[in-house]
CSV table of C-alpha atoms in Angstrom, one decimal:
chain,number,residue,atom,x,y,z
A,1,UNK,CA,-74.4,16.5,-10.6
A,2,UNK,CA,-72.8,16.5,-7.3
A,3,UNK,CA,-71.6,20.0,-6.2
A,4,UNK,CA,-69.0,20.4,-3.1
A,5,UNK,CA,-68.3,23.5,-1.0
A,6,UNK,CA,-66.0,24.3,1.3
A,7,UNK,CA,-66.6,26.4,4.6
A,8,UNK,CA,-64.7,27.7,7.4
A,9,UNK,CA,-62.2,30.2,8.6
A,10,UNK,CA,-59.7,31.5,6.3
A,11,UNK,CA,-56.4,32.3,8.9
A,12,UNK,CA,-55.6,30.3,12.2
A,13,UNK,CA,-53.5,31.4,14.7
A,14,UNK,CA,-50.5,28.9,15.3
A,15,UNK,CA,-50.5,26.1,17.4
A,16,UNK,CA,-54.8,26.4,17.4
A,17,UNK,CA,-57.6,23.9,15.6
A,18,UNK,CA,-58.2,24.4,11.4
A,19,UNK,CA,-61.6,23.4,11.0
A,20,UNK,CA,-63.1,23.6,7.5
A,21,UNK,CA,-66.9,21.8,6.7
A,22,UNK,CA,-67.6,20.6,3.0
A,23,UNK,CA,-71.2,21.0,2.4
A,24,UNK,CA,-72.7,18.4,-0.7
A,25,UNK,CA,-75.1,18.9,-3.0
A,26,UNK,CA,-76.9,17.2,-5.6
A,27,UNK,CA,-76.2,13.6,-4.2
A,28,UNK,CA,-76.6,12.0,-0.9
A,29,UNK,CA,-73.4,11.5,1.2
A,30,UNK,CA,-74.8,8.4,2.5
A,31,UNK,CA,-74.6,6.9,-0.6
A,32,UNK,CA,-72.7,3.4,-0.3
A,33,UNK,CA,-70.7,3.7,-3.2
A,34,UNK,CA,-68.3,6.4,-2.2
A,35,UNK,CA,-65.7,7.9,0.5
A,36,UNK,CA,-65.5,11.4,1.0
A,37,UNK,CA,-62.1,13.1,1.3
A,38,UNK,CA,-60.0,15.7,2.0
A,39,UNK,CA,-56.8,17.2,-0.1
A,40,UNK,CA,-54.8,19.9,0.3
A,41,UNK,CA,-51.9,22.4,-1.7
A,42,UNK,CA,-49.4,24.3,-0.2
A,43,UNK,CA,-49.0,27.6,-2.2
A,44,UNK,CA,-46.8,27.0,-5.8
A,45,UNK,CA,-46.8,23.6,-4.7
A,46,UNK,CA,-48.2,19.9,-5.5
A,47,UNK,CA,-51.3,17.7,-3.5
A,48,UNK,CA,-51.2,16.3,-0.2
A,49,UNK,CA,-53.8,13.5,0.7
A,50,UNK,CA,-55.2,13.9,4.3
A,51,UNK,CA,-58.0,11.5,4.6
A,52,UNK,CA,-61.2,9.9,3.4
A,53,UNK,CA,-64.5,9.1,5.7
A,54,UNK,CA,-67.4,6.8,4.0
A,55,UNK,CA,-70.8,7.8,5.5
A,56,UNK,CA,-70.7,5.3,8.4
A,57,UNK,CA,-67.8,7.1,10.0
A,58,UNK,CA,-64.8,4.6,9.0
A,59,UNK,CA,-62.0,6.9,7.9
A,60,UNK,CA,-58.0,6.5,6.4
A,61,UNK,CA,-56.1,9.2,7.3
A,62,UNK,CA,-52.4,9.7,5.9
A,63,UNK,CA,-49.7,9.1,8.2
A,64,UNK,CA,-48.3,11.7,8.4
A,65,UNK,CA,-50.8,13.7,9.7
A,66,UNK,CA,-52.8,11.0,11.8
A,67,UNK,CA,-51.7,12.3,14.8
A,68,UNK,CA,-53.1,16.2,14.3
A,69,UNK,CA,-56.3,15.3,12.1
A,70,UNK,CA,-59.9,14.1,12.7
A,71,UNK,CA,-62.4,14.0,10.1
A,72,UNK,CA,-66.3,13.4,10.7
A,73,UNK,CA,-69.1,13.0,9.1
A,74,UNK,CA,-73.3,14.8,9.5
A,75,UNK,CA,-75.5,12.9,7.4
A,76,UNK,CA,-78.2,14.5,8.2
A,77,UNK,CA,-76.8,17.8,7.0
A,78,UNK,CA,-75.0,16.2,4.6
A,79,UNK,CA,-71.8,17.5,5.3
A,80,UNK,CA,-68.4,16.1,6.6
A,81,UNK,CA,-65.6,18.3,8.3
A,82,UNK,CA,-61.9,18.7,8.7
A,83,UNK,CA,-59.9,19.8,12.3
A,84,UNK,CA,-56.4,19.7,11.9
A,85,UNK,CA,-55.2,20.2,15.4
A,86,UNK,CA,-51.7,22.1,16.7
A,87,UNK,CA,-51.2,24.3,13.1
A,88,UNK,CA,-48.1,25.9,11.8
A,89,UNK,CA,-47.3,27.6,9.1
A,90,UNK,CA,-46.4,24.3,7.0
A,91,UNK,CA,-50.3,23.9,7.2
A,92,UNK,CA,-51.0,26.8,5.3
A,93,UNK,CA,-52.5,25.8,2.1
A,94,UNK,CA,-55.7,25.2,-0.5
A,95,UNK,CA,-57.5,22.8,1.1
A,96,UNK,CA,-59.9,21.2,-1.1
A,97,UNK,CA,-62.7,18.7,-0.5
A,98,UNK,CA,-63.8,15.6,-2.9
A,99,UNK,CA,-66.2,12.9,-3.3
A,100,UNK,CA,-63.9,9.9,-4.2
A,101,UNK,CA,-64.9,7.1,-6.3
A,102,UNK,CA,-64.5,3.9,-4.1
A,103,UNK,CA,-62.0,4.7,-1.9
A,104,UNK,CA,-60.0,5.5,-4.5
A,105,UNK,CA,-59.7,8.4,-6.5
A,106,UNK,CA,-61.2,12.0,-6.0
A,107,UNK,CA,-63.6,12.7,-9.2
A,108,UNK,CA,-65.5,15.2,-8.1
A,109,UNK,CA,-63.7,18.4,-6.0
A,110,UNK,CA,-64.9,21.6,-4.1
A,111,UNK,CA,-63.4,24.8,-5.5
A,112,UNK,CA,-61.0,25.3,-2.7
A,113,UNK,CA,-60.1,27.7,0.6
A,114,UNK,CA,-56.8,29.4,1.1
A,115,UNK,CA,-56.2,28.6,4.8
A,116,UNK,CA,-53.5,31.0,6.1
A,117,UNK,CA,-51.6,29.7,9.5
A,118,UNK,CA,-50.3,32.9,11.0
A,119,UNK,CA,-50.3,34.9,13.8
B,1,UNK,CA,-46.3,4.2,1.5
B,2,UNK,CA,-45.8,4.2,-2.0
B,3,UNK,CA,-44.2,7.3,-3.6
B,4,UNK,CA,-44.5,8.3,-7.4
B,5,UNK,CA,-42.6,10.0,-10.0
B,6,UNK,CA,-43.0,12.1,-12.4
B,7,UNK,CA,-41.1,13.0,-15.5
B,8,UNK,CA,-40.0,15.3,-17.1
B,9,UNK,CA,-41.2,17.8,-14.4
B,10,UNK,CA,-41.8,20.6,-17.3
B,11,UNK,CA,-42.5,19.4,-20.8
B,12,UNK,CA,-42.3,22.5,-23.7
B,13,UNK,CA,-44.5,21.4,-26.7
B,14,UNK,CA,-46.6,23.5,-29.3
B,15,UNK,CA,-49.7,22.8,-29.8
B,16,UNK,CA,-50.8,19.6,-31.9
B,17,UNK,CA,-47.5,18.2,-30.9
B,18,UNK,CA,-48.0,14.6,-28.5
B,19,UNK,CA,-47.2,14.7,-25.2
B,20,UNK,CA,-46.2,12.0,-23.4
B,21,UNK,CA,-46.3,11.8,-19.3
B,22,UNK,CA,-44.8,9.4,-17.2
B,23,UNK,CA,-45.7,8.4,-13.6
B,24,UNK,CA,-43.4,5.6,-12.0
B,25,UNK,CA,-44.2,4.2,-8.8
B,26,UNK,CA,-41.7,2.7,-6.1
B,27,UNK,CA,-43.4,-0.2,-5.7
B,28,UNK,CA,-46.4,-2.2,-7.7
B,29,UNK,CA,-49.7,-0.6,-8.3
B,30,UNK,CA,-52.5,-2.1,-9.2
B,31,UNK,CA,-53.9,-1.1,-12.1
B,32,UNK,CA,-57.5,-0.5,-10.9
B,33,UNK,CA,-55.8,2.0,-8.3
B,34,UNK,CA,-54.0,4.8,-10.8
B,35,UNK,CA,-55.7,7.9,-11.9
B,36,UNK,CA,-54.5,11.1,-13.7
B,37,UNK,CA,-55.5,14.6,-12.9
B,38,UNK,CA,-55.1,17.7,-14.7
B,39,UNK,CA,-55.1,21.2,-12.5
B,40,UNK,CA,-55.1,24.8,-14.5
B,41,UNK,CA,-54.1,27.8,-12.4
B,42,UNK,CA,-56.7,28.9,-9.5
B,43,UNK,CA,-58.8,25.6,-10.1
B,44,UNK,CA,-59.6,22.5,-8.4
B,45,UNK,CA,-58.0,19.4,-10.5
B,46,UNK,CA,-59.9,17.2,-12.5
B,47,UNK,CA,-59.6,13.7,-12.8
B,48,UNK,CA,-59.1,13.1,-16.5
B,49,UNK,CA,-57.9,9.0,-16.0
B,50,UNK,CA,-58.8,6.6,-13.6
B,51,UNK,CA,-58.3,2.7,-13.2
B,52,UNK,CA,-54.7,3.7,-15.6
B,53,UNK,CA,-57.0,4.0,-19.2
B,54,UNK,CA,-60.1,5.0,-18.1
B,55,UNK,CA,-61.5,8.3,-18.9
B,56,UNK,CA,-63.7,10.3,-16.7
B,57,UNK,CA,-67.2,11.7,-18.0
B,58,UNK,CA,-67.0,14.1,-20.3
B,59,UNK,CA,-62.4,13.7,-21.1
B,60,UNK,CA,-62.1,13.8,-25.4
B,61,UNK,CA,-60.5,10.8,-26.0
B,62,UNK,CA,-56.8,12.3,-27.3
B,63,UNK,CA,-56.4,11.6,-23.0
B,64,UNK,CA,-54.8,8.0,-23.0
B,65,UNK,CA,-53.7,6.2,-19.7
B,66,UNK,CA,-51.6,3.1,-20.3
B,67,UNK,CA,-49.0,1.1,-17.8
B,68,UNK,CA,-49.0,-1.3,-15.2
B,69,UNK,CA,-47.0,-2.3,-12.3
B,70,UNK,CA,-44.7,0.7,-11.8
B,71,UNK,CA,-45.4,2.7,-15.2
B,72,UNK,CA,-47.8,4.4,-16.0
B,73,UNK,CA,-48.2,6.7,-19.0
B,74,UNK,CA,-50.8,9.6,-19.9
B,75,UNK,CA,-50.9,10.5,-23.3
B,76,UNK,CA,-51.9,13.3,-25.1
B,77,UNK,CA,-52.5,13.0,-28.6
B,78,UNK,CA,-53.0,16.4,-30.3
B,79,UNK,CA,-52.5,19.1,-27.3
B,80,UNK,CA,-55.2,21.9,-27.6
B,81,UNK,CA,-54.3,25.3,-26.1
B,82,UNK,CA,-57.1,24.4,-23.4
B,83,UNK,CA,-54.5,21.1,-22.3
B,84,UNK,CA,-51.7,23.2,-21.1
B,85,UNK,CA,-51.6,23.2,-17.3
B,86,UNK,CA,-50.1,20.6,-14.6
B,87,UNK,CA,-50.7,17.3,-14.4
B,88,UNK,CA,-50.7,15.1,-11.9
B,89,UNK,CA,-50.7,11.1,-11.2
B,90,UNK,CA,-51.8,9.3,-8.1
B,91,UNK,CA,-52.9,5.9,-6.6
B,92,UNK,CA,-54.2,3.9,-3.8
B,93,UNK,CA,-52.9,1.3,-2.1
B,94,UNK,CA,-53.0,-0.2,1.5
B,95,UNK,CA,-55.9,1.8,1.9
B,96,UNK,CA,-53.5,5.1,1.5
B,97,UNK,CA,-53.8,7.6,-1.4
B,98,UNK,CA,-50.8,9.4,-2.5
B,99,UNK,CA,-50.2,11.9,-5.3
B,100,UNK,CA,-46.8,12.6,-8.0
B,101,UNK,CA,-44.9,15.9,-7.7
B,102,UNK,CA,-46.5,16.9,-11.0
B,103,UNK,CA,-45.6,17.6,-14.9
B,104,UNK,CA,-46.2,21.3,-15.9
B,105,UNK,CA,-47.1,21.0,-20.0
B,106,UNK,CA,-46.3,24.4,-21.3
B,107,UNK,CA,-46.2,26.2,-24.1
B,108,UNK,CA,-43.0,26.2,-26.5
């Protein structure tokens, strides 16, 4: 079964670059029949979508964070990676990451990393 | 972008007592596009529903989905201690993905 783990600093200064990496097991993330995603949670509070990649680099972002995100893909170390660019404290949060099935729904989720924006 | 609603945002219920969640949408969703998710505290969710009544590997089937257009409906038949924790609807459309505030089962 797939596995998903997410990697990366756990406190950013304000106004610097998050940058988590979800590192997949169990499955290829070149396979054709998924995108690969990243959510997120503010503390006490409910899910945020920030974008999707499929394994040739073609990405949706959400809107409202299009301007400040970037998400990549390494196929060969089967990994794909988050920046989120100018934080504040709004950007504190769980981030999680997901294989989706289609484009459509995350199925299958990483366990999570407390990102803490302060100074 | 397509917001959704959820209601009630707490639901008190004993256990074996039916719960019933709603998820309405501001516009039309397909019904290929809805999933449900349930999330306990300190855990990733997990994506009980998807395509409105489909349920994912390994869901006992007292998880329903049913709806279309704007409505959509999760149903719990029989509530297990195990089912009390947040739930949470989302869907996809114009290649965006966008999640419900959430409805917090809990125990009466």
């Amino acid at each position: 079964q797939v596995q998903l783990q997410e990697s990366g600093p756990g406190l950013v200064k304000p106004s610097e670059t998050l940058s988590l990496t979800c590192t997949v097991s169990g499955g290829s993330i070149s396979s054709s029949s998924y995108y690969w995603g990243w959510i997120r949670q503010p503390p006490g509070k409910g899910l945020e979508w920030i974008g999707s990649i499929y394994y040739s680099g073609s990405t949706l972002y959400n809107p409202s964070l299009k301007s400040r995100v970037t998400i990549s893909v390494d196929t060969s170390k089967n990994q794909f990676s988050l920046k989120v660019m100018s934080v504040t404290a709004a950007d504190t949060a769980v981030y999680y990451c997901a294989r989706l099935r289609g484009a459509v729904a995350p199925e299958y989720w990483g366990q999570g990393t407390l990102v803490t924006v302060s100074s | 972008e397509i917001v959704l609603t959820q209601s009630p945002g707490t639901l008190s219920l004993s256990p074996g007592e039916r719960a019933t969640l709603s998820c309405r949408a501001s516009q039309s969703v397909s019904s290929s596009y809805l999933a449900w998710y349930q999330q306990k505290p300190g855990q990733a969710p997990r994506l009980l529903i998807y395509g409105t009544s489909s349920r994912a590997t390994g869901i006992p089937d007292r998880f329903s989905g049913s709806g279309s257009g704007t409505d959509f409906t999760l149903t719990i038949s029989r509530l297990e201690p195990e089912d009390f924790a947040v739930y949470y609807c989302q869907q996809y459309g114009s290649s965006l993905l966008t999640f419900g505030g959430g409805t917090k089962v809990e125990i009466k």
